[in-house]
Coordinates of C-alpha atoms and ligand atoms in Angstrom, one line a residue:
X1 CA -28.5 -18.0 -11.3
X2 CA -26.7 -18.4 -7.8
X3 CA -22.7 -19.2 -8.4
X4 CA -20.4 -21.2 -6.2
X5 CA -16.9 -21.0 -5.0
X6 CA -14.6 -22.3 -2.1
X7 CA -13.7 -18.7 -1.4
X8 CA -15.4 -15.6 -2.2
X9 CA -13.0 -12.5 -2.5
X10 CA -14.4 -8.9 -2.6
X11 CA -12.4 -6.7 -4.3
X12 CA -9.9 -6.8 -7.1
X13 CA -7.1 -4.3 -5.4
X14 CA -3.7 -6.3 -4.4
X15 CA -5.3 -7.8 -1.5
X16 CA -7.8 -9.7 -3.6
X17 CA -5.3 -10.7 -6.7
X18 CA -2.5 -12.1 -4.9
X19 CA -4.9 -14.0 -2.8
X20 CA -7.0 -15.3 -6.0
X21 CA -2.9 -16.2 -7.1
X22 CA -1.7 -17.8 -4.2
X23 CA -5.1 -19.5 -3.8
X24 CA -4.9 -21.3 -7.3
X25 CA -0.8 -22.1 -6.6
X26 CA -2.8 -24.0 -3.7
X27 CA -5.2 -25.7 -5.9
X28 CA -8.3 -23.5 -4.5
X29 CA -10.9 -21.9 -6.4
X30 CA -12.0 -18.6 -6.0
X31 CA -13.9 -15.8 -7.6
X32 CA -13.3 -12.2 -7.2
X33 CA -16.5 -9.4 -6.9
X34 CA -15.1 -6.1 -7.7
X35 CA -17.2 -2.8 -8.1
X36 CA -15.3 -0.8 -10.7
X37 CA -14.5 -1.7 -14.3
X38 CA -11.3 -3.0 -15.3
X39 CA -10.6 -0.1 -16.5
X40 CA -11.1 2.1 -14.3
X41 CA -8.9 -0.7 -11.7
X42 CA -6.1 -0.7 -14.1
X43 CA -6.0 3.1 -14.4
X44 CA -6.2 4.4 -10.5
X45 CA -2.5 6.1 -9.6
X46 CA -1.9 4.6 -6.0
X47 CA 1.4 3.0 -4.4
X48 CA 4.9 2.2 -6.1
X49 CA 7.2 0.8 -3.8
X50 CA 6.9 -3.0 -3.5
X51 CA 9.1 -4.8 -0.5
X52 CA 12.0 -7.1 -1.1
X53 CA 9.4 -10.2 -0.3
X54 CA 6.8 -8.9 -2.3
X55 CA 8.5 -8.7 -5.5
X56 CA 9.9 -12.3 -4.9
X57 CA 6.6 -13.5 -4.0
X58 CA 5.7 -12.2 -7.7
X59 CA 9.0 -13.9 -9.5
X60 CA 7.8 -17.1 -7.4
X61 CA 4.1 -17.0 -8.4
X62 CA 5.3 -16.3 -12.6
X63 CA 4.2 -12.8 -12.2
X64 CA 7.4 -11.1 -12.8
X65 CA 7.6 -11.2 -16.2
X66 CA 7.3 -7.4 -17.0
X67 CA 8.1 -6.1 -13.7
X68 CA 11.5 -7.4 -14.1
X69 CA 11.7 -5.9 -17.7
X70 CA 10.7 -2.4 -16.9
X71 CA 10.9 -1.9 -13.1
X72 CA 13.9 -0.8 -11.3
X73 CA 15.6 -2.1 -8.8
X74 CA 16.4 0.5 -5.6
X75 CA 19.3 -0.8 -3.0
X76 CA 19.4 2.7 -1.9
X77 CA 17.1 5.6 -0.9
X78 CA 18.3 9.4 -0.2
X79 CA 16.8 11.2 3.2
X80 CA 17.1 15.1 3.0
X81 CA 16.9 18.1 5.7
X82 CA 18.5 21.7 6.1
X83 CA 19.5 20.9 2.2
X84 CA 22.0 17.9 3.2
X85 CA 21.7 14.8 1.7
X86 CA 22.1 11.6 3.2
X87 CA 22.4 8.2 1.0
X88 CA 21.0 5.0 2.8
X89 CA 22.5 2.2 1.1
X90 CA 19.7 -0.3 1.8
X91 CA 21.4 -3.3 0.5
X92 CA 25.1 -2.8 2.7
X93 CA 22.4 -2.8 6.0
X94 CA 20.1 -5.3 5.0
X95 CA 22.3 -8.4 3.6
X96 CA 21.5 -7.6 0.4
X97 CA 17.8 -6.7 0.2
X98 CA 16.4 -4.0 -2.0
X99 CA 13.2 -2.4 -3.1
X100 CA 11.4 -2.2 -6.3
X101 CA 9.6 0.5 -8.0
X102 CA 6.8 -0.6 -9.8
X103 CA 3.6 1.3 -9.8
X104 CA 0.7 -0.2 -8.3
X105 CA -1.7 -0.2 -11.2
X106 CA 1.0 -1.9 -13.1
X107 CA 1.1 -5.1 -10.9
X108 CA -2.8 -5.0 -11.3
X109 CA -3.1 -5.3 -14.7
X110 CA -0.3 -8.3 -14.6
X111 CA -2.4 -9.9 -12.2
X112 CA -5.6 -9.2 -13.7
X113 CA -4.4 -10.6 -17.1
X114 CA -2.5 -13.5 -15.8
X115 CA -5.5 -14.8 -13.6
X116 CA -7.9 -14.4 -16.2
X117 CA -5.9 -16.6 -18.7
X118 CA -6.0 -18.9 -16.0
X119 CA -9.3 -19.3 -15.3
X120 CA -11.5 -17.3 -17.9
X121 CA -14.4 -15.2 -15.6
X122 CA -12.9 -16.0 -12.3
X123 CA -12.8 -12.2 -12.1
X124 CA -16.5 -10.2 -12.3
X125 CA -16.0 -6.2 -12.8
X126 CA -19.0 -3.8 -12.3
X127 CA -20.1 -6.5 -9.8
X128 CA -20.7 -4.7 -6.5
X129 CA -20.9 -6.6 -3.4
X130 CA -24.0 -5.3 -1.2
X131 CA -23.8 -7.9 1.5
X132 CA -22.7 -10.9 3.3
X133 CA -25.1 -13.7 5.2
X134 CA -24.3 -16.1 7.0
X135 CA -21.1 -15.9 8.1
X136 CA -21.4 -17.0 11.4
X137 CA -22.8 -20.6 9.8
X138 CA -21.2 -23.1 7.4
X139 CA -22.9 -21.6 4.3
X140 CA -21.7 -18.0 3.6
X141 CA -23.0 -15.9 0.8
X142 CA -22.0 -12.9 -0.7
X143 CA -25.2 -10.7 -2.5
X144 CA -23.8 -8.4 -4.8
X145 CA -25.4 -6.3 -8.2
X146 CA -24.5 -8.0 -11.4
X147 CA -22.9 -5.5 -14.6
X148 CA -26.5 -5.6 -15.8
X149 CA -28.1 -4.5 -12.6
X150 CA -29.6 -7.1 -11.6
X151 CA -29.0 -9.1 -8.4
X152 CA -26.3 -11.9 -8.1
X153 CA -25.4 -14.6 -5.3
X154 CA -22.0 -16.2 -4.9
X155 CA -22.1 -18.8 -2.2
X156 CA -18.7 -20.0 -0.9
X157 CA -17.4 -21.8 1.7
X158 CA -15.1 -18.5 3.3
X159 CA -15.7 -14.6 2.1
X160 CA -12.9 -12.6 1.8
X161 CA -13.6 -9.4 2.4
X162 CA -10.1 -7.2 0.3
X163 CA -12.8 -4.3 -0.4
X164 CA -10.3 -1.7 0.7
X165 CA -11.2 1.3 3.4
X166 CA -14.8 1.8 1.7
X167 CA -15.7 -1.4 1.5
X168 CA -18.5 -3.1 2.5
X169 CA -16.7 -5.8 4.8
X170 CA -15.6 -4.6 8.0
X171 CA -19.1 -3.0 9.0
X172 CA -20.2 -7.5 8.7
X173 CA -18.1 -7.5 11.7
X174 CA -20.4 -6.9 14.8
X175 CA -19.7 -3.6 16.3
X176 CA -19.7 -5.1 19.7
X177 CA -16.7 -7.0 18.7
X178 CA -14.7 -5.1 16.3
X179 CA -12.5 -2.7 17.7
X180 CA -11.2 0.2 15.8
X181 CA -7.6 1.9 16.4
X182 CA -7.3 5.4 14.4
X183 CA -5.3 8.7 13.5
X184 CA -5.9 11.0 11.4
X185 CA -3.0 13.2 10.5
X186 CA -3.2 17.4 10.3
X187 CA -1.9 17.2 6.8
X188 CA -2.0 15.2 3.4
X189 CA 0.1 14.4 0.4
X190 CA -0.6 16.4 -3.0
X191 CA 1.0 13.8 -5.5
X192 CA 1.6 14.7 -8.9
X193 CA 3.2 12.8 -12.4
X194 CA 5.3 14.6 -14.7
X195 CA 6.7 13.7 -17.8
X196 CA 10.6 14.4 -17.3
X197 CA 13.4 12.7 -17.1
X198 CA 14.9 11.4 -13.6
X199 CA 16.9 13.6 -11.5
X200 CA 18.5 11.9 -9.1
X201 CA 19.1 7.6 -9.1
X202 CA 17.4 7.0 -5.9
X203 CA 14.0 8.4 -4.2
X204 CA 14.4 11.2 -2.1
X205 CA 12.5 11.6 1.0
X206 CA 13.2 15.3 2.1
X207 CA 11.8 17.2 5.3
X208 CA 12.8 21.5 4.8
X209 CA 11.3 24.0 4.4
X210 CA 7.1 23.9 4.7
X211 CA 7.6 20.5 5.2
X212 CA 7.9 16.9 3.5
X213 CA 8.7 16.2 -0.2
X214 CA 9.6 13.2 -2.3
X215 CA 11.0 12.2 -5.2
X216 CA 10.2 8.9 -6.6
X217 CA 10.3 7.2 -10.2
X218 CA 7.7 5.4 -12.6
X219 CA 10.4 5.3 -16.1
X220 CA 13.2 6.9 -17.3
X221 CA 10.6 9.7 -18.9
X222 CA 7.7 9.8 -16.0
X223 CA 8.5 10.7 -12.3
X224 CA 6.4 10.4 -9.5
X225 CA 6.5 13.3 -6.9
X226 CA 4.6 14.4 -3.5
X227 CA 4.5 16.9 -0.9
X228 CA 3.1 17.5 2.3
X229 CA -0.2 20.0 2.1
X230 CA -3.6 21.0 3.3
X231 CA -5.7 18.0 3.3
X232 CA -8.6 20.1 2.8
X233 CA -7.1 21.9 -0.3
X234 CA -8.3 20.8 -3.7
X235 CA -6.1 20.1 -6.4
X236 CA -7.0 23.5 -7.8
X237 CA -5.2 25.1 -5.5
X238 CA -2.2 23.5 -6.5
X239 CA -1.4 24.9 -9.7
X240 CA 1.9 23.7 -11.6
X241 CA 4.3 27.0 -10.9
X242 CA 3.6 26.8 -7.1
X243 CA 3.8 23.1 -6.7
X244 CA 7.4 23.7 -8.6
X245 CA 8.0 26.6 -6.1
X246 CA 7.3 24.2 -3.5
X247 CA 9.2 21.2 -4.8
X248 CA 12.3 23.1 -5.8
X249 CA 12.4 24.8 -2.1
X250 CA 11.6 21.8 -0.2
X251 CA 14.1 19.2 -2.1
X252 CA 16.9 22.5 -2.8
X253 CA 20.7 21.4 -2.3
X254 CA 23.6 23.0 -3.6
X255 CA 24.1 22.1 -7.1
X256 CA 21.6 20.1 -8.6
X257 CA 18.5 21.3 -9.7
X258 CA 14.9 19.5 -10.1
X259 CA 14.1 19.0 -13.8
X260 CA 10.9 20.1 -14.5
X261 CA 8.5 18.9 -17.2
X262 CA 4.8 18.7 -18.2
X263 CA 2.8 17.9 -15.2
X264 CA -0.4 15.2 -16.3
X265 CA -1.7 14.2 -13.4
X266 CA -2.5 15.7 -9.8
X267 CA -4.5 14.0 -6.3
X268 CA -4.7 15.3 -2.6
X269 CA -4.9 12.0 -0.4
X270 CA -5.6 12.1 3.4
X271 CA -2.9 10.5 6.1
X272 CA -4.5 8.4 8.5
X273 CA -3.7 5.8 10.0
X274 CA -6.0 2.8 10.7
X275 CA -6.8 -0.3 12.4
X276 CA -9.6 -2.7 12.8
X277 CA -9.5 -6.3 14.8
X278 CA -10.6 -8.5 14.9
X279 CA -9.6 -9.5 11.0
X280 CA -12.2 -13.0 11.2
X281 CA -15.8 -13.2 12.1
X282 CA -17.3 -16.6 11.4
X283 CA -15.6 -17.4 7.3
X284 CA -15.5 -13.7 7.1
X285 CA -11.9 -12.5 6.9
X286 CA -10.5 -9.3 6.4
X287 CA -7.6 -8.2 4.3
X288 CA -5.3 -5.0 3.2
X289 CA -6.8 -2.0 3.5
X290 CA -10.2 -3.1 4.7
X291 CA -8.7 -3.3 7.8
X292 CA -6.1 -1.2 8.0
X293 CA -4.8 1.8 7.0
X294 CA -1.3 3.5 6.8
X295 CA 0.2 6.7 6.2
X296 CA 2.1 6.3 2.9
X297 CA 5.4 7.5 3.9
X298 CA 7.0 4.0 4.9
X299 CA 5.5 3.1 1.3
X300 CA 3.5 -0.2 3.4
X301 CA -0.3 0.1 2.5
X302 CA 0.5 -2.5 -0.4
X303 CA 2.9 -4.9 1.2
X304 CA 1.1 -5.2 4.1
X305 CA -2.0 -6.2 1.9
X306 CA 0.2 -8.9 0.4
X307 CA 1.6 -10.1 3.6
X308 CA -2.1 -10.7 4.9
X309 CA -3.4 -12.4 2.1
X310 CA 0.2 -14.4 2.3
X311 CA -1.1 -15.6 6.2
X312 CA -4.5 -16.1 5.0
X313 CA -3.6 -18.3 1.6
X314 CA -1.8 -20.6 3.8
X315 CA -4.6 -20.9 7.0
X316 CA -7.1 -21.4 3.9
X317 CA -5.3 -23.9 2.1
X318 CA -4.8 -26.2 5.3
X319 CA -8.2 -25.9 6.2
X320 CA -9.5 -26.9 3.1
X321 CA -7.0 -29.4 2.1
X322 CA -6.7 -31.4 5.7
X323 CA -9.3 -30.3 7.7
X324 CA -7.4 -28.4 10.0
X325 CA -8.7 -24.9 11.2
X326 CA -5.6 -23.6 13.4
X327 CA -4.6 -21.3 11.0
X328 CA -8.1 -19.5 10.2
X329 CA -8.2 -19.1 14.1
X330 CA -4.4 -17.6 14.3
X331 CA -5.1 -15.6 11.0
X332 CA -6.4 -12.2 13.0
X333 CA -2.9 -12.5 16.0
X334 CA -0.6 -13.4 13.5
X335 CA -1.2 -11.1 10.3
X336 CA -2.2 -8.1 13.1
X337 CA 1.4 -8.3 14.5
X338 CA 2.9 -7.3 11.3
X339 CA 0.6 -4.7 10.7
X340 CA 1.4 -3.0 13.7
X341 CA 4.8 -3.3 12.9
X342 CA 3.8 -1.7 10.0
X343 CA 2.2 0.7 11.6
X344 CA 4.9 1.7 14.1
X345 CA 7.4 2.8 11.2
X346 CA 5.0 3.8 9.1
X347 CA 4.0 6.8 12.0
X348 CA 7.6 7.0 12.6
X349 CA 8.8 7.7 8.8
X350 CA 5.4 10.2 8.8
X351 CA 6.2 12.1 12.4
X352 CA 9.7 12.5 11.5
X353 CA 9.6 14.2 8.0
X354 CA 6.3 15.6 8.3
X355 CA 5.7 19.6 9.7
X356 CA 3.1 19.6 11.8
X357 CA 1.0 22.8 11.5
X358 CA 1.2 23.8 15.1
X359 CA 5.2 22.8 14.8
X360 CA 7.3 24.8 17.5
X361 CA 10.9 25.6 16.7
X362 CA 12.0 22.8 19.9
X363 CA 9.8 20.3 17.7
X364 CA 11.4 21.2 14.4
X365 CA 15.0 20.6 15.9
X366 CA 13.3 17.1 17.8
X367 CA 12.6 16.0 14.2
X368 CA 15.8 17.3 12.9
X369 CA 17.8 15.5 15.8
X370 CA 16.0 12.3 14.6
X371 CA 17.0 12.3 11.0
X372 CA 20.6 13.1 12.3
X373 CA 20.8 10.1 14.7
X374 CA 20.3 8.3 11.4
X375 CA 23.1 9.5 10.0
X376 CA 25.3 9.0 12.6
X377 CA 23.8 5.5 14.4
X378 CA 24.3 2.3 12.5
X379 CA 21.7 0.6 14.8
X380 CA 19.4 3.8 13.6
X381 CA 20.1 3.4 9.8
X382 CA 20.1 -0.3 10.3
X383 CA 16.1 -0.6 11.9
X384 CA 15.4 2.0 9.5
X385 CA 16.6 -0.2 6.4
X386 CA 15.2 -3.5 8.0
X387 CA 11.9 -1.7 7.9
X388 CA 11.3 -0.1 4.9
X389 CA 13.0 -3.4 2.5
X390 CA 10.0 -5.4 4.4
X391 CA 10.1 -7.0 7.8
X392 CA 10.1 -11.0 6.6
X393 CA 6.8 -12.6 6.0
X394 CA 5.5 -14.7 9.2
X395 CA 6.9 -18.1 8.8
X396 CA 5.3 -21.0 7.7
X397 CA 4.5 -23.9 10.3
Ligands
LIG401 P1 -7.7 -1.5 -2.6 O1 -6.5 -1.3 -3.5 O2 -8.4 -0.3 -2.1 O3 -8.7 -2.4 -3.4 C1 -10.0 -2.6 -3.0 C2 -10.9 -2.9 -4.2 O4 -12.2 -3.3 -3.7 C3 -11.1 -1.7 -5.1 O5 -10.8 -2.1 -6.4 C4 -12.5 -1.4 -4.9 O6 -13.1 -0.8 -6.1 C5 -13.1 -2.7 -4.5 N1 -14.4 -2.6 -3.8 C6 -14.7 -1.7 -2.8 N2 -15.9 -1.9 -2.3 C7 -16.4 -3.0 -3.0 C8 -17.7 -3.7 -3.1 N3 -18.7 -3.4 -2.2 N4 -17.8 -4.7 -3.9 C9 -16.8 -5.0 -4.8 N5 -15.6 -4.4 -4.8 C10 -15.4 -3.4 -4.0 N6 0.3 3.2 -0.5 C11 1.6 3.4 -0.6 O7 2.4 2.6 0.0 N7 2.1 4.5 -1.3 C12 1.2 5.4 -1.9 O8 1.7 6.4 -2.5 C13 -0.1 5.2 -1.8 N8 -1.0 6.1 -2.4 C14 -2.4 5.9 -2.3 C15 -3.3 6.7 -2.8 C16 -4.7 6.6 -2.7 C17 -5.6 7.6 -3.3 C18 -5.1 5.5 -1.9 C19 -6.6 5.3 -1.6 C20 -4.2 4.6 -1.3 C21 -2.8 4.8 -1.5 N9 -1.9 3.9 -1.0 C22 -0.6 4.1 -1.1 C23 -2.2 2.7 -0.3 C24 -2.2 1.5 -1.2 O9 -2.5 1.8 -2.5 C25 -3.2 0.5 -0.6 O10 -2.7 0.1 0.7 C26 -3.5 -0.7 -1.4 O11 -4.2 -0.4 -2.6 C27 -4.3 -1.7 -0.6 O12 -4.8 -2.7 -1.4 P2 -6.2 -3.4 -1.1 O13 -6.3 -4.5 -2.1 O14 -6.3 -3.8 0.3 O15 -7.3 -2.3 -1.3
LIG402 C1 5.9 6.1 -3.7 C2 4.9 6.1 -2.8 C3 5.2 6.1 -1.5 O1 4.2 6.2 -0.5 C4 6.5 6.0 -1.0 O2 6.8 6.0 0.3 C5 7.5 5.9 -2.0 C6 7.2 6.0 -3.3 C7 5.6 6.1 -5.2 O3 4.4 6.2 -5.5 O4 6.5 6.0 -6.0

């Protein structure tokens, strides 16, 4: 049995939520495809930092509800090197914005839940999108593999591909048109979840020693923690007294001490950075990480997968409300120029904390000189701040 939809949305990661959200605020109907089970969406350990806009952009939507029960609010962070710390109070430089720490998986299953009261199987799990046709015509499809293994058809009047880096999406584009931007980084981030309680108030982003570290939160009993490593090593050969030989030497300062606990969790991600334009073929958009990628140390891969799916909730809605296309044809210009913003700091927050295995001692004091012009430059601490609380969301015209 074919289904049909205004807009088809591949992928149930933030991308695809918020946009099935802002899309129903809007009066639109949409179905998400996603590959995995809910469970296995709900339970993935990704992001946790969610921008000033992006967690009033869930308070505005009715989202909040938890979040603002359990999650904290951060108007501060700490940057670290040669065992100095140096508090960066976020709200003082901003105006008053803040971040919050919420983990990603969290805001997924408020999403997930809240959407499907909404509109009972608007979201299909196990459903895995093999293809789209007909996206340079008026009558777009998306084939996908229904739970039971058999073949589906959604037809919709614009396909959405939020399929993340794997996806299936981006390749729709032709290659003779798309245009890919990338890095990929000499090192990656072992992350690691540990049932303690907190040891310092704010997150720590620390560069001494072998090289980056940080400190971030997920309760009062859980913390989150990374550090730089071999992307090629496997979690094996991390085990829990060297990653706590690593993390006490990298985030050491005189008198405090890391609290250690039970470690439950351990990943090795990659750091590359990524982008793909344009973002439209035809009613075939792109959005979050299926076109772009960054390295997590400005804590952007999620915002910026709001932010799109912000530009392209609003371009949707006009054109299917009055008929008027302008914003599907800015969509690509105007969402890309954030994401490069986003990828400028996001290079720059990596670069700067980051040891670079071929690291001289003239490049170690570069970096060094960098963190200290923070300390001692408003207009430093100042773009810094602006950055990481979330550049504002393109305006509305
Ligand atoms: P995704 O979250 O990747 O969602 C895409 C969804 O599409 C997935 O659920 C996937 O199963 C589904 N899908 C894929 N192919 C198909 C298909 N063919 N059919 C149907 N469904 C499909 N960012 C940070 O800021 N800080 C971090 O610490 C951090 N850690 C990360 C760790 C990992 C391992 C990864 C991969 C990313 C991390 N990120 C981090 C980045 C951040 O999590 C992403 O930027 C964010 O998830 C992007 O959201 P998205 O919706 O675009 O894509
Ligand atoms: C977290 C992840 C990040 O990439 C970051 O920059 C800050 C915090 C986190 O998972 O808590």
């Amino acid at each position: 049995m074919p289904r049909r939809t205004q807009v088809g949305i591949i992928g149930c990661g933030p991308a695809g939520l918020f946009l099935a959200h802002l899309l129903a605020r809007a009066g639109i109907d949409s179905l998400i495809l996603e590959a995995r089970s809910r469970a296995a969406v709900e339970g993935t350990i990704r992001a946790g930092v969610l921008e000033h806009g992006v967690a009033a952009l869930m308070q505005e939507l009715g989202l909040a509800g938890r979040m603002l029960r359990q999650a904290d609010r951060h108007a501060g962070i700490t940057l670290q090197w040669r065992s100095q710390r140096l508090h960066l109070d976020l709200a003082a430089l901003t105006g008053g914005k803040a971040v919050t720490v919420y983990a990603q998986h969290e805001v997924l299953k408020d999403l997930v839940a809240a959407r499907l009261a909404a509109a009972p199987g608007s979201i299909l799990f196990e459903a895995p999108a093999r293809a789209v046709e007909g996206i340079e015509g008026d009558h777009p499809a998306i084939l996908f593999e229904t739970a039971e293994g058999g073949a589906g058809r959604l037809d919709c009047d614009h396909i959405v591909a939020a399929d993340g880096f794997h996806g299936i999406g981006r390749g729709a584009i032709p290659a003779s048109i798309r245009q890919e931007y990338g890095k990929t980084y000499p090192y990656g981030w072992l992350g690691v979840l540990v049932e303690a309680p907190r040891s310092w108030p704010e997150l720590i982003y620390a560069s001494q020693g072998d090289g980056f570290s940080l400190l971030s939160t997920r309760s009062p009993t859980v913390q989150r923690l990374y550090l730089q490593c071999d992307p090629a090593d496997p979690v094996e050969a991390w085990d829990d007294a060297r990653i706590w030989r690593e993390l006490g030497s990298r985030l050491a300062t005189d008198g405090w001490t890391l609290t250690q606990g039970k470690i439950f969790q351990k990943s090795v991600i990659p750091l590359r950075s990524f982008v793909c334009a344009p973002l439209r073929h035809g009613r075939l958009f792109l959005a979050g990480d299926a076109a772009h990628i960054v390295p997590p140390t400005g804590a952007k891969g999620l915002n910026l997968a709001v932010a799109d799916v912000l530009v392209l909730s609003r371009a949707l809605s006009r054109a299917i409300h009055r008929g008027d296309a302008s914003g599907l044809d800015a969509y690509s210009d105007t969402a890309l120029a954030r994401v490069w913003q986003a990828q400028r700091f996001s290079a720059f927050m990596t670069r700067m904390l980051h040891r670079d295995p071929g690291e001289t001692p003239f490049d170690t004091r570069l970096r060094e000189a960098q963190l200290e012009q923070i300390a001692l430059s408003p207009a430093a601490a100042t773009a810094l701040a602006e950055n990481y609380v979330g550049l504002p969301f393109p305006a509305e015209d």
